[in-house]
mmCIF file of C-alpha atoms and ligand atoms in Angstrom:
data_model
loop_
_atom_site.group_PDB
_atom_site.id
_atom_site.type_symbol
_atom_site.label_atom_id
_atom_site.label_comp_id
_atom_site.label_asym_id
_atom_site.label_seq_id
_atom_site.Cartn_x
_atom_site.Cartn_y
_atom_site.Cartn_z
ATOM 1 C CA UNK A 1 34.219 22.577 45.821
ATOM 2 C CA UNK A 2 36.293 25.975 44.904
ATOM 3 C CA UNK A 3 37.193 25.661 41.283
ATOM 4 C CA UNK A 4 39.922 27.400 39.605
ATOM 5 C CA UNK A 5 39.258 27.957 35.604
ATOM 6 C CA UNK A 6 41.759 28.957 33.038
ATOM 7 C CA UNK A 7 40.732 30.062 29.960
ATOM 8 C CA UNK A 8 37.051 32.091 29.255
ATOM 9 C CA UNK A 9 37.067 31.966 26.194
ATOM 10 C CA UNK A 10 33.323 31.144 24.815
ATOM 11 C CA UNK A 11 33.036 27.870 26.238
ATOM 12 C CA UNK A 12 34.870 28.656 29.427
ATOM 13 C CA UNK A 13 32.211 31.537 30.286
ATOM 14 C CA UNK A 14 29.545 28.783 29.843
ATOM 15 C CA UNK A 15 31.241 26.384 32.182
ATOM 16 C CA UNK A 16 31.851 29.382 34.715
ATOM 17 C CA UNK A 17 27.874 30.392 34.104
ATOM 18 C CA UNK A 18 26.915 26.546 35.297
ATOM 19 C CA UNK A 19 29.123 25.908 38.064
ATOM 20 C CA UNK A 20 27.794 29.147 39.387
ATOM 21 C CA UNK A 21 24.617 28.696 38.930
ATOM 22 C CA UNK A 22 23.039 25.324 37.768
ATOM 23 C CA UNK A 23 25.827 22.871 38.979
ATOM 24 C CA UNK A 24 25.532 22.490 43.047
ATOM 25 C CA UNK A 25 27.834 21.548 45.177
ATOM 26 C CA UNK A 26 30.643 24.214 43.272
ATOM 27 C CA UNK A 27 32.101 27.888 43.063
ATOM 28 C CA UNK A 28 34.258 29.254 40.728
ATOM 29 C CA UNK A 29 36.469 31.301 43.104
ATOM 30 C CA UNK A 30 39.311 32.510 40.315
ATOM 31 C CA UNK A 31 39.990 32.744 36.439
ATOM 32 C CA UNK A 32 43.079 33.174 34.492
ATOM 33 C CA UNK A 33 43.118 34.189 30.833
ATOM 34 C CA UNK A 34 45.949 35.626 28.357
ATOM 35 C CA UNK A 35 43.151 38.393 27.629
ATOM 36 C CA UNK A 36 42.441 40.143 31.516
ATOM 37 C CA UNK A 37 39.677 42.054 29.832
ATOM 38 C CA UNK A 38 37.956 39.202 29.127
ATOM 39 C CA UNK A 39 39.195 37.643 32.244
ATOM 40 C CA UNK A 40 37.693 40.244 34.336
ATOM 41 C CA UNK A 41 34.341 40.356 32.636
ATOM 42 C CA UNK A 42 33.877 36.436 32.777
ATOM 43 C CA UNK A 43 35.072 36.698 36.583
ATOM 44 C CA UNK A 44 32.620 39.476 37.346
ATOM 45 C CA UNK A 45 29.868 37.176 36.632
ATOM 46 C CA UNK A 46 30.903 34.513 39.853
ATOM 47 C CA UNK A 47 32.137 36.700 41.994
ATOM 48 C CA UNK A 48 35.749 35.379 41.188
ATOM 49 C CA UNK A 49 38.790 36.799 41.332
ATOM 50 C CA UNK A 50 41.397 37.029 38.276
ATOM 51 C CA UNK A 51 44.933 35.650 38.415
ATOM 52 C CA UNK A 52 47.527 36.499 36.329
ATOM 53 C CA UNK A 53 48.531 33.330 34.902
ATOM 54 C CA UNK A 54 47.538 29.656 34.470
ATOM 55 C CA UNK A 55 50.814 28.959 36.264
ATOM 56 C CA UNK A 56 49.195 30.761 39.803
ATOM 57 C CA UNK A 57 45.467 29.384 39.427
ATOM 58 C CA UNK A 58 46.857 25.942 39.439
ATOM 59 C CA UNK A 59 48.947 26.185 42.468
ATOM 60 C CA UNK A 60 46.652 29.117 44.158
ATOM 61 C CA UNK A 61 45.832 27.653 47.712
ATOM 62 C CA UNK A 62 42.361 28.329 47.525
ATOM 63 C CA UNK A 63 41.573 26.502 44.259
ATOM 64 C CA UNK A 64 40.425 23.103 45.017
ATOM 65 C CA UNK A 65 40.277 21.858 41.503
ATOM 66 C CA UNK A 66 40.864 23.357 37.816
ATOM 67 C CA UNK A 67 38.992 23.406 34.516
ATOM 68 C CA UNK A 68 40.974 23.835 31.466
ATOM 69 C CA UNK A 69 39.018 25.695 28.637
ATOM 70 C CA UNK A 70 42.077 27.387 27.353
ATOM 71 C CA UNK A 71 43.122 26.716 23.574
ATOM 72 C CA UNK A 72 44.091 22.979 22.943
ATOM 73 C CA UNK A 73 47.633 22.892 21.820
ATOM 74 C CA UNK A 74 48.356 24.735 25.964
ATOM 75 C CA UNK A 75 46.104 22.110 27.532
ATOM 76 C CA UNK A 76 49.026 19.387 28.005
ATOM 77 C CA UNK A 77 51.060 21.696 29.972
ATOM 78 C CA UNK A 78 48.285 22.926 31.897
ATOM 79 C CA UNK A 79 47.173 19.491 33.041
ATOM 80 C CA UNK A 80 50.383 18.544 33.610
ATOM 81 C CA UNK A 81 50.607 21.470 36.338
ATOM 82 C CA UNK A 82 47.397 20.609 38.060
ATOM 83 C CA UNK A 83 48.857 17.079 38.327
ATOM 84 C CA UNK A 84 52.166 18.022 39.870
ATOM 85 C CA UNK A 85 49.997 19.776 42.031
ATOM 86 C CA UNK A 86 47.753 16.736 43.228
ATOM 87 C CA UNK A 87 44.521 18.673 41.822
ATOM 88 C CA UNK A 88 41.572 17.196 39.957
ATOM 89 C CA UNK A 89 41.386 18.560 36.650
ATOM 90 C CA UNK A 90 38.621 18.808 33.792
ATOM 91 C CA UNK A 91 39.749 19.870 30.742
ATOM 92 C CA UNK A 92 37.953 20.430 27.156
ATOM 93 C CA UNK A 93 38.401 18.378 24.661
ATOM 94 C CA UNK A 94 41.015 17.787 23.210
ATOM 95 C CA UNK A 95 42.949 16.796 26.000
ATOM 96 C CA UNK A 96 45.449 17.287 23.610
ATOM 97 C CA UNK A 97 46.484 18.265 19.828
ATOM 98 C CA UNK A 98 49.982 15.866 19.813
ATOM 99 C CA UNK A 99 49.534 12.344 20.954
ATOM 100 C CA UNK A 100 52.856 12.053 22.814
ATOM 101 C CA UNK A 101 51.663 15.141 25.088
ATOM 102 C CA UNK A 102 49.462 12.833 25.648
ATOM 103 C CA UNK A 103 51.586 10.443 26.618
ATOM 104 C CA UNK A 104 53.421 12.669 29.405
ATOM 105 C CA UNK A 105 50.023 12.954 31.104
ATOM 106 C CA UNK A 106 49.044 9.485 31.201
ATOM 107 C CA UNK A 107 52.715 8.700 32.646
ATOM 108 C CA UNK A 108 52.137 11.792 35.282
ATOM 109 C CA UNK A 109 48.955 11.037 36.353
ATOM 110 C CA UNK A 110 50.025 7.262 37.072
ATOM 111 C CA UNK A 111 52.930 8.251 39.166
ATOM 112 C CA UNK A 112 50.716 10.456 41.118
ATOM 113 C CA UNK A 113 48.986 6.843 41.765
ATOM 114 C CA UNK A 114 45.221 8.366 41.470
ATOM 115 C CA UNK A 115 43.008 9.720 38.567
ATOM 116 C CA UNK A 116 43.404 13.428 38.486
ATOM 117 C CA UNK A 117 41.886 14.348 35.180
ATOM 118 C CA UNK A 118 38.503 14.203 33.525
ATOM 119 C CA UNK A 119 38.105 15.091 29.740
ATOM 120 C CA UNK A 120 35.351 16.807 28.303
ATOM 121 C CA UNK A 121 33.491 14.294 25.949
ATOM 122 C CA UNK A 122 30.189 15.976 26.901
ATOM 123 C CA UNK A 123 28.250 13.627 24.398
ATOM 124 C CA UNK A 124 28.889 10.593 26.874
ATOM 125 C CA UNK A 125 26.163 12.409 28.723
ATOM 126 C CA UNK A 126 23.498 13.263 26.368
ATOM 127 C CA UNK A 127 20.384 11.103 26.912
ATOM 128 C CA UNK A 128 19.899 10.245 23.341
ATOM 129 C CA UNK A 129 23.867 8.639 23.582
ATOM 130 C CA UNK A 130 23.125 7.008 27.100
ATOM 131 C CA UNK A 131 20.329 5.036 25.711
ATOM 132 C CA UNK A 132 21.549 4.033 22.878
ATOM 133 C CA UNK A 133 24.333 3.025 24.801
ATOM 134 C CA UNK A 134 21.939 0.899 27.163
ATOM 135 C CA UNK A 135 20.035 -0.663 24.250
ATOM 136 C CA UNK A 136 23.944 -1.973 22.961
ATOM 137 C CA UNK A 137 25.228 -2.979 26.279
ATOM 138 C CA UNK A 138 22.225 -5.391 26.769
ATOM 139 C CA UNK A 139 22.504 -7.097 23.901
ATOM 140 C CA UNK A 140 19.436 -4.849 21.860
ATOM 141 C CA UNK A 141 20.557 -5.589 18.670
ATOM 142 C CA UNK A 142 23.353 -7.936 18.573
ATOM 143 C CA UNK A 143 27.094 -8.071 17.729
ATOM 144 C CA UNK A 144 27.790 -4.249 16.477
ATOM 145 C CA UNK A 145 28.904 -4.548 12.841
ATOM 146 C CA UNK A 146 28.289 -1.043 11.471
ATOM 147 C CA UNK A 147 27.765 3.053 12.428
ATOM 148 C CA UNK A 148 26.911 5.677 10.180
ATOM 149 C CA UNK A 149 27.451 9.189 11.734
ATOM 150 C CA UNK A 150 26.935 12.633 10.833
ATOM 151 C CA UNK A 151 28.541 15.665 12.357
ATOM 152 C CA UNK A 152 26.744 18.796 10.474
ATOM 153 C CA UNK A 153 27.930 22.790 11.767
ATOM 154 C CA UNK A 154 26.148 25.647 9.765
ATOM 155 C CA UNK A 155 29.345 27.400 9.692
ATOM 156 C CA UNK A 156 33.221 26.919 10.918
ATOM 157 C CA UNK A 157 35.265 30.299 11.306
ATOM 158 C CA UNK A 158 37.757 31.265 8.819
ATOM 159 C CA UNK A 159 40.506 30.310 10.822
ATOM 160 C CA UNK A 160 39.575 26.569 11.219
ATOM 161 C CA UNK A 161 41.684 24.875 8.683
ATOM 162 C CA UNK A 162 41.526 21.429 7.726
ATOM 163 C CA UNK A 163 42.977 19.374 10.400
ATOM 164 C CA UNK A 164 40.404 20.414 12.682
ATOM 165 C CA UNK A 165 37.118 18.464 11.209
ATOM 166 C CA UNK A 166 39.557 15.422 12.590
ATOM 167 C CA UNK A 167 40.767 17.203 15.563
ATOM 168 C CA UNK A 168 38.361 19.408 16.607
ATOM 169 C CA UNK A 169 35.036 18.085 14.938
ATOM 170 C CA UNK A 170 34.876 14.509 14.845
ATOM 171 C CA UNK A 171 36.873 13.747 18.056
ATOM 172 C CA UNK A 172 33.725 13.690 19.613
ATOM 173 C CA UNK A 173 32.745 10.740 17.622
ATOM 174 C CA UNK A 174 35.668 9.070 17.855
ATOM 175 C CA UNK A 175 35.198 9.330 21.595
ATOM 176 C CA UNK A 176 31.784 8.109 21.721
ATOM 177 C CA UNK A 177 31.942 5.436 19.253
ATOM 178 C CA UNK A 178 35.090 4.028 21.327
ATOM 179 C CA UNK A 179 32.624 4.265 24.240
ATOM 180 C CA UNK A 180 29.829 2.985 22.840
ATOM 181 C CA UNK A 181 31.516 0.033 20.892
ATOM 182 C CA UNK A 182 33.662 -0.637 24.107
ATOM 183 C CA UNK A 183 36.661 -1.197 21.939
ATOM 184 C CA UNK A 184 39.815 0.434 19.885
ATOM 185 C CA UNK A 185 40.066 1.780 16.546
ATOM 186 C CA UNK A 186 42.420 -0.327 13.984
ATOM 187 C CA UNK A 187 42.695 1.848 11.000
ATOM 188 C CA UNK A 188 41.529 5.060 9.833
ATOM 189 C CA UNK A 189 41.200 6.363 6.246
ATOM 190 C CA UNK A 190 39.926 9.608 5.058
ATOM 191 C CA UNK A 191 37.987 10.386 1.204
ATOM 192 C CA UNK A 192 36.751 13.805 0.473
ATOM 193 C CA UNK A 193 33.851 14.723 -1.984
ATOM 194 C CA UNK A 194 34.459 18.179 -3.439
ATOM 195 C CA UNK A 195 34.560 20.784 -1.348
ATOM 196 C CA UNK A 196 31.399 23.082 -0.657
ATOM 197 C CA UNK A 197 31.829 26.352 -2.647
ATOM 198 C CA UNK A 198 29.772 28.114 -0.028
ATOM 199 C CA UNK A 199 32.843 29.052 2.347
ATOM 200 C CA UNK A 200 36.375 29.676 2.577
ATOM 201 C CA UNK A 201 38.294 28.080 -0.267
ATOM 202 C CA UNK A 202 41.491 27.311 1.956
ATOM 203 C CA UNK A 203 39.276 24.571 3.795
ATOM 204 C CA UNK A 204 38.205 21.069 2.696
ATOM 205 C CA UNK A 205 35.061 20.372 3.581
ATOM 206 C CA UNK A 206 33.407 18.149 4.084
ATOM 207 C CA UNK A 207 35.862 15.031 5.064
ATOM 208 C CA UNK A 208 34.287 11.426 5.496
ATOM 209 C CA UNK A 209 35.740 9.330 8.085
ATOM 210 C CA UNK A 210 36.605 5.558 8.041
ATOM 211 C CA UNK A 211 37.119 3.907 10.782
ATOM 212 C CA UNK A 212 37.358 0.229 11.449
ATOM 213 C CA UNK A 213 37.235 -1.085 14.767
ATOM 214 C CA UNK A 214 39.715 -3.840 16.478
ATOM 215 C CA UNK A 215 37.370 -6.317 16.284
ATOM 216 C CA UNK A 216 36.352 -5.455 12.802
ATOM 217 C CA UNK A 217 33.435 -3.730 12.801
ATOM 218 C CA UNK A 218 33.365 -0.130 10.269
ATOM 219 C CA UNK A 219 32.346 3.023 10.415
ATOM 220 C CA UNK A 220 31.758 6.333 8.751
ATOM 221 C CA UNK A 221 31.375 9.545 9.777
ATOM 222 C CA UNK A 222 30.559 12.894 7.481
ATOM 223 C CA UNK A 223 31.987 16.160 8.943
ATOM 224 C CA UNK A 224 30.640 18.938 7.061
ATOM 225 C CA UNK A 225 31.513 22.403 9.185
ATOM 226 C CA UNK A 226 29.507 24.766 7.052
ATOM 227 C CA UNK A 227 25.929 22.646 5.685
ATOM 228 C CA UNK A 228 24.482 25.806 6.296
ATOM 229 C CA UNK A 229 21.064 24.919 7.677
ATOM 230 C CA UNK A 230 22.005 24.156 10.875
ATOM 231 C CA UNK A 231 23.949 21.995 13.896
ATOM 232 C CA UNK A 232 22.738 18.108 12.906
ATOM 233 C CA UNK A 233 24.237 15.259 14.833
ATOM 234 C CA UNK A 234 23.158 11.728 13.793
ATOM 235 C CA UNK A 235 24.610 8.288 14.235
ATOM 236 C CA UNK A 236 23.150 4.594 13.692
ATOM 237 C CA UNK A 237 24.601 1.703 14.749
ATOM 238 C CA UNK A 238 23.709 -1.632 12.674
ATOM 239 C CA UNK A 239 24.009 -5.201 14.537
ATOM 240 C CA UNK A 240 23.402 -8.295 13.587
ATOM 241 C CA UNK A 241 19.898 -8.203 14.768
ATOM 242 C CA UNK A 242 18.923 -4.896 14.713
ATOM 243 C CA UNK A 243 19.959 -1.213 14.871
ATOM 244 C CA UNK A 244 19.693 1.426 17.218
ATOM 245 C CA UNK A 245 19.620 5.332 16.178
ATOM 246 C CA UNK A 246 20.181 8.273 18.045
ATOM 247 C CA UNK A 247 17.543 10.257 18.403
ATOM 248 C CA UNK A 248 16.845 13.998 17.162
ATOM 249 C CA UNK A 249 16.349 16.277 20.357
ATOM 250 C CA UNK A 250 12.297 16.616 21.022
ATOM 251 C CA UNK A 251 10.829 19.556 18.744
ATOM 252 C CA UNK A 252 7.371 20.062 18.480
ATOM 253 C CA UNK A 253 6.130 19.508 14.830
ATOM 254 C CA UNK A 254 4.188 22.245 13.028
ATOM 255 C CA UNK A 255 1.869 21.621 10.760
ATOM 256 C CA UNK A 256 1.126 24.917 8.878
ATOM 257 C CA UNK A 257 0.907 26.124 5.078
ATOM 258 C CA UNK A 258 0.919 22.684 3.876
ATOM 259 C CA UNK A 259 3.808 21.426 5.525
ATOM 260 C CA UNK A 260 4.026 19.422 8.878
ATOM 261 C CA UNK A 261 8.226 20.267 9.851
ATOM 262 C CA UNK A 262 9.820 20.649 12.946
ATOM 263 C CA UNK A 263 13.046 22.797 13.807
ATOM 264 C CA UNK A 264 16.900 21.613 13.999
ATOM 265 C CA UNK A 265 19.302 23.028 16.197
ATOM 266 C CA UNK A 266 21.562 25.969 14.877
ATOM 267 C CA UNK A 267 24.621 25.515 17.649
ATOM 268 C CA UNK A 268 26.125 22.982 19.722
ATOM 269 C CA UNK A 269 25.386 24.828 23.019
ATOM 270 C CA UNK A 270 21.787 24.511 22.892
ATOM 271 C CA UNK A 271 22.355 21.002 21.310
ATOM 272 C CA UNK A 272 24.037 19.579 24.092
ATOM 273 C CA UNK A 273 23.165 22.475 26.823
ATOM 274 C CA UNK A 274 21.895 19.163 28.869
ATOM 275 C CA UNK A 275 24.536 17.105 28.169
ATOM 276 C CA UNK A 276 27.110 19.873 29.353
ATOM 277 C CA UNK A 277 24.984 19.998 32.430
ATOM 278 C CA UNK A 278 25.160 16.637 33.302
ATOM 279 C CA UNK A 279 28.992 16.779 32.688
ATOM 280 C CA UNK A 280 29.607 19.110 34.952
ATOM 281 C CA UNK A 281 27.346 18.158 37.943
ATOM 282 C CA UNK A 282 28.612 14.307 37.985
ATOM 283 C CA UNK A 283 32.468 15.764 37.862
ATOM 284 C CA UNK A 284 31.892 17.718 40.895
ATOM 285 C CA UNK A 285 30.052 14.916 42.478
ATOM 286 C CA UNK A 286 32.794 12.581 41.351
ATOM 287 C CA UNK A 287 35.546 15.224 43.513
ATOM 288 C CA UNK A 288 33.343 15.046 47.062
ATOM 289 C CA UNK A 289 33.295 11.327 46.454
ATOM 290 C CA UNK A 290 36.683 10.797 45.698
ATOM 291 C CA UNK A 291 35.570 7.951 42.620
ATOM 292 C CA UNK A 292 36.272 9.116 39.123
ATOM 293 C CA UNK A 293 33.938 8.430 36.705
ATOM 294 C CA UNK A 294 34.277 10.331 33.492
ATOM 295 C CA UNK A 295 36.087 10.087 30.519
ATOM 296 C CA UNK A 296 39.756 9.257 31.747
ATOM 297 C CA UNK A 297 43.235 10.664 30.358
ATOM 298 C CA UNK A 298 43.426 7.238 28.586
ATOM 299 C CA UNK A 299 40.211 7.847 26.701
ATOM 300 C CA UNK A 300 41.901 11.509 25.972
ATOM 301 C CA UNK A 301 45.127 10.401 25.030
ATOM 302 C CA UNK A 302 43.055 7.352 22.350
ATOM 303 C CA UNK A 303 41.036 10.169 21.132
ATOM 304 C CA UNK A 304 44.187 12.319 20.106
ATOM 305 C CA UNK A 305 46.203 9.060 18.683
ATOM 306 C CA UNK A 306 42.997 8.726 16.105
ATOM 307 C CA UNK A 307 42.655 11.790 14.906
ATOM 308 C CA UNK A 308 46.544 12.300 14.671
ATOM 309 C CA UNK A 309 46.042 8.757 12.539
ATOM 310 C CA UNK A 310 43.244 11.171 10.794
ATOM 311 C CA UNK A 311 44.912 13.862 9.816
ATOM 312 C CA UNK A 312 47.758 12.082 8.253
ATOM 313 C CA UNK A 313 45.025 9.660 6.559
ATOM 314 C CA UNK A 314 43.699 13.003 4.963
ATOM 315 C CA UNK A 315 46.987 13.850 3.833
ATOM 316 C CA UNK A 316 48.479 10.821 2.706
ATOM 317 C CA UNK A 317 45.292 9.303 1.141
ATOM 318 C CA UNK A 318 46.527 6.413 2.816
ATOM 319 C CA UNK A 319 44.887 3.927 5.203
ATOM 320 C CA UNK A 320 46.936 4.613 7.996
ATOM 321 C CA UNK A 321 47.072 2.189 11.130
ATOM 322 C CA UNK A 322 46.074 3.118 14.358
ATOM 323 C CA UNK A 323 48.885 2.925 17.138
ATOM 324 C CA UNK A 324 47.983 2.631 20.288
ATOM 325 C CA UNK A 325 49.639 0.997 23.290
ATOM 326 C CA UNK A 326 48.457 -1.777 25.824
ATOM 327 C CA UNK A 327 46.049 0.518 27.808
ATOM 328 C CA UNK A 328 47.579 0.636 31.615
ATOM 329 C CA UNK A 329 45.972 -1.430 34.379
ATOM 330 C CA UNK A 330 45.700 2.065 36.030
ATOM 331 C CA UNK A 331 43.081 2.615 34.019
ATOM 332 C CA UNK A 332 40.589 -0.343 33.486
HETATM 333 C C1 LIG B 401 33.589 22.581 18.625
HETATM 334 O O1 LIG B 401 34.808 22.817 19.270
HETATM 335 C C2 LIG B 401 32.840 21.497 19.328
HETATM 336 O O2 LIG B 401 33.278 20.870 20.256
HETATM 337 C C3 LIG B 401 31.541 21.158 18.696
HETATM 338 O O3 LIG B 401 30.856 20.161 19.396
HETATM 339 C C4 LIG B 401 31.769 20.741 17.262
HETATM 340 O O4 LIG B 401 30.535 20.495 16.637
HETATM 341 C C5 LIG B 401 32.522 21.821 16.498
HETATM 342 O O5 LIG B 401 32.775 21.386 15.176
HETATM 343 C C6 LIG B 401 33.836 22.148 17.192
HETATM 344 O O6 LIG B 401 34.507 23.181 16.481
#
């Protein structure tokens, strides 16, 4: 499969590093970024050759399919390119920062009549998730009635701002709790503790996330984007029989000077370096079989309504409802 990639930026070098080398069955054969330096350096490394613009990759004849790595708020009408040009698309999460971008995809991609685009919820294929997703789906500990998550960076950059713990941090748990629950958010609400002193003073953090689910189950989620000690991910789900808790990646444990401690990861791409494997091998199995498998537009577009519900929860104080639309046949 000859994949086109726009955008290589940090995460899009990584993708271009594993479809080159650990992902078979691909080749990156072009790149497109607003920087060509960077462009040029990231091509270098696949043999790939740069194009000028995003525009060109999409409709260049020898790109088979695209991955969109680019900066989120260009994503829509990047995706919206590869589908008026019939190609299969991944693109990074978010699939997009405004909700009724989203909305112009969804309506695209159904007129096209076939699933084009994949987004990249990489956590849907982290072990730990999948297991926990097993142990739920047969029945392991009963109805679902609670989660308690925890989405810990060391550090955020000083020009993350806060909107992004919704938009850019906890989508992913908003993602897999939809997937994991198998059902739509209701409401949202979002409290904040005082902020940590320890970082930039423009930025509230951290932000604790309410959800409540459809059928009524709730959930919280703690986004703290500079803890300091390190990249932590947790989440427990509580049923009505039991309760089922992701587990921390395998570490060996030390026992030395009187403790017994083991390490926790400092970054998300040697967190999830598996997971983003995974992700990127079934996607370009999913294009030579034709059957697409991964996270869908819809789950995108439910993803961007939420934290759009988020972000105004944070600024309102409000509870603020969730509204989402009947979800198209096209895509159950
Ligand atoms: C980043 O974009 C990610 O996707 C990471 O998984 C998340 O932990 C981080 O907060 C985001 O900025």
């Amino acid at each position: 499969m000859k994949i086109g990639l726009i955008g290589t930026g940090w995460i899009g070098e990584e993708h271009v590093k594993r479809l080159s080398g650990t992902v078979s069955g691909a080749e990156v054969v072009a790149v497109s970024d607003i920087d060509a330096e960077r462009a040029a350096m990231v091509a270098s490394m696949a043999g790939a050759r740069v194009v000028e613009s995003a525009e060109k990759l999409v409709t260049d004849p020898e790109v088979e399919a695209v991955v969109v790595a680019s900066w989120g708020p260009v994503h829509a009408e990047q995706v919206l390119a590869c589908i008026a040009a019939g190609k299969p698309v991944f693109c990074e999460k978010p699939l997009t920062t405004d909700a009724a971008d989203g909305l112009r995809i969804l309506e695209a991609e159904q007129a096209h009549g076939k699933r084009l685009v994949q987004v990249g919820f990489m956590r849907r294929y982290d072990a730990g998730y999948r297991q926990m997703k097993q142990v739920l789906d047969t029945g392991g500990i009963g109805v679902p009635l609670m989660a308690h998550c925890v989405h810990r960076n060391p550090d955020s950059p000083e020009s993350y701002h806060s909107d992004k713990p919704m938009v850019d941090t906890a989508v992913h748990e908003i993602d897999a709790l939809r997937w994991l629950l198998g059902e739509e958010f209701a409401a949202v609400q979002v409290v904040v503790p005082r902020s940590t002193s320890k970082r930039f003073p423009h930025l509230v953090d951290p932000q604790i996330l309410l959800l409540e689910t459809a059928s009524g189950a709730r959930i919280d989620v703690e986004v703290f984007v500079n803890c300091r000690y390190g990249y932590d991910i947790q989440c427990e789900i509580v049923g009505e029989t039991g309760t089922v808790r992701l587990p921390d990646p395998a570490a060996p444990l030390v026992r030395s000077e009187g403790r017994a401690s083991y390490a926790v990861a400092q970054d998300f791409p040697s967190r999830f370096a598996d997971a983003f494997d995974t992700e990127l091998q079934e996607w370009v199995d999913s294009l030579r079989t034709g059957e697409a498998t991964g996270p869908s537009a819809w789950d995108g577009y439910a993803a961007t309504v939420v934290t759009n519900a988020a972000v105004e929860a944070r600024r309102t104080g409000a509870v603020v409802p969730v509204d989402l639309p009947e979800k198209p046949a096209f895509y159950k």
